[in-house]
Each structure stands twice: as structure tokens, then as C-alpha cells.
Coordinates of C-alpha atoms in Angstrom, one line a residue:
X18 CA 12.7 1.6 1.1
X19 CA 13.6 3.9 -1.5
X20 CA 12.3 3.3 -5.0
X21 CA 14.6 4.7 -7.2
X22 CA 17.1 1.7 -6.3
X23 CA 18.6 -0.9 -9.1
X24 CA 17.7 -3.5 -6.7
X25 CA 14.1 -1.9 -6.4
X26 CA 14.1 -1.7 -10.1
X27 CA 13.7 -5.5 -10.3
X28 CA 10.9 -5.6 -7.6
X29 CA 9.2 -3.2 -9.9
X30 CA 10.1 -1.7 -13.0
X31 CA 7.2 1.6 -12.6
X32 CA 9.4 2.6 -9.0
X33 CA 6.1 2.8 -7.7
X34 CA 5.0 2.0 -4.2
X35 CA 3.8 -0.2 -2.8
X36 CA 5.3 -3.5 -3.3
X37 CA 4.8 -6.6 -1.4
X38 CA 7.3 -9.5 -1.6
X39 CA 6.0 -12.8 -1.2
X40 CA 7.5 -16.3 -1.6
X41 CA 6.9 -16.3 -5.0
X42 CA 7.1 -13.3 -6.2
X43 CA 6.5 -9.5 -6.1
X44 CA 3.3 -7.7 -6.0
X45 CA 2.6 -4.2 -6.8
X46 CA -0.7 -1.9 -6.5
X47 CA -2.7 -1.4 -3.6
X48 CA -5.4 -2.5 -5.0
X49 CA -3.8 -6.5 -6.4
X50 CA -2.0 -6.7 -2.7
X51 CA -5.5 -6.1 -0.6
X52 CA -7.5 -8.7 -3.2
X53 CA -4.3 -11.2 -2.8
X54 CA -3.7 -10.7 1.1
X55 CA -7.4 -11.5 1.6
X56 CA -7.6 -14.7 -0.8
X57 CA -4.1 -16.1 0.5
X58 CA -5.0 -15.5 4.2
X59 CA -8.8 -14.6 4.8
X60 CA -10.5 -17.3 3.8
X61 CA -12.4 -17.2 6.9
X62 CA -12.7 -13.7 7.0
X63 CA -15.6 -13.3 4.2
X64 CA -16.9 -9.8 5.9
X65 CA -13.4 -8.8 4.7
X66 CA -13.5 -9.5 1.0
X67 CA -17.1 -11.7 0.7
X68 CA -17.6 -14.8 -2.2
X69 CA -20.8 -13.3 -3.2
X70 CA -20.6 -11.7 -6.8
X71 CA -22.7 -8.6 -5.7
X72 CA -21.5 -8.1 -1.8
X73 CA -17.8 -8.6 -3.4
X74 CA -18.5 -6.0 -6.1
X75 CA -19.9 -3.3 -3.6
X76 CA -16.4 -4.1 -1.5
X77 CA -14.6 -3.4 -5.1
X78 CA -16.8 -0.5 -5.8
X79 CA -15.0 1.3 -2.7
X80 CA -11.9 -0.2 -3.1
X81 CA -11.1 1.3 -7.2
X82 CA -12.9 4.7 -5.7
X83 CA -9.8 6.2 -5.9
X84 CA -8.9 5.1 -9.6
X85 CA -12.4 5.7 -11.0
X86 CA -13.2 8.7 -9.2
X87 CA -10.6 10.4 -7.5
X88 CA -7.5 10.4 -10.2
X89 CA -10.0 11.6 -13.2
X90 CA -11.2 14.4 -11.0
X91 CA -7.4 15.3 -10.1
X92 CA -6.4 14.9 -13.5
X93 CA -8.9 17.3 -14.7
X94 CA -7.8 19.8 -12.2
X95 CA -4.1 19.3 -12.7
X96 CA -4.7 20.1 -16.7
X97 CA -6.3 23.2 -15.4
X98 CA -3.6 24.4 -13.5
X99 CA -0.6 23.5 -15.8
X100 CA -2.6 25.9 -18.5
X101 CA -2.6 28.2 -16.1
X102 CA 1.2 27.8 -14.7
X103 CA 2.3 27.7 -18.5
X104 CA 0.0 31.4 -19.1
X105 CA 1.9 33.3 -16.4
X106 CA 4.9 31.1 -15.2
X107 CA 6.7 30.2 -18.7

């Protein structure tokens, strides 16, 4: 599906991806889509995505890794390397 789309712009107004359509609506981020697949169709699947407070914050723990972790860690390196692209590039 490409994202740059008008009809894709009514989906989801960021472009980004993913998006998941349901019957009542569109969903975007990974992260909303995996905590509303498992609510609308795990219910019996609590090893998936468990009811108890602390097991369901260790599964969240892992699953915002990539926000928490990850992005400020490739943000700090992009800074670095746009000062250095703007020093002998521009």
C-alpha cells in the first residue's frame, strides 16, 4: 500500500505505517494494533498479553523497547552525524 495516497491520507493523516483497518475504524502504531489485536481476539491467550498488572507491564516493557530505548539512542547518533554532514558536506 503506498502511503503517500489521498485515500491513505484519510486512513492516517502522519502517512505512517502500519495501519490496520477494522470494522470500525483505523488503527495506527505497532504498538495500539498489538495491545488491540490481543484484547479483541486473545482473550484466551493471557501468555500473549496477561491481565496481571505486573506480568502485563514486563510484556509492555519489551514491547515500547524500541520507543524508550532504541529511537533516543538513534536520535542522539543522527544529531551527531548531521553536525558532522553540515561541517564538511554544506
Amino acid at each position: 500500500m503506498e502511503n503517500r495516497t489521498p485515500e491513505f491520507l484519510e486512513m492516517n493523516p502522519l502517512h505512517t505505517i502500519p495501519v490496520l483497518e477494522d470494522d470500525r475504524g483505523y488503527i495506527t502504531d505497532s504498538h495500539a494494533i498489538l495491545s488491540y489485536l490481543v484484547d479483541q481476539y486473545g482473550a484466551d491467550h493471557q501468555h500473549l498479553y496477561p491481565k496481571d498488572p505486573f506480568k502485563r507491564a514486563m510484556v509492555d516493557q519489551r514491547l515500547h523497547f524500541d520507543s524508550g530505548v532504541l529511537y533516543n539512542r538513534f536520535k542522539t547518533l543522527m544529531k551527531n552525524y548531521s553536525t558532522y554532514a553540515e561541517r564538511f558536506y554544506w
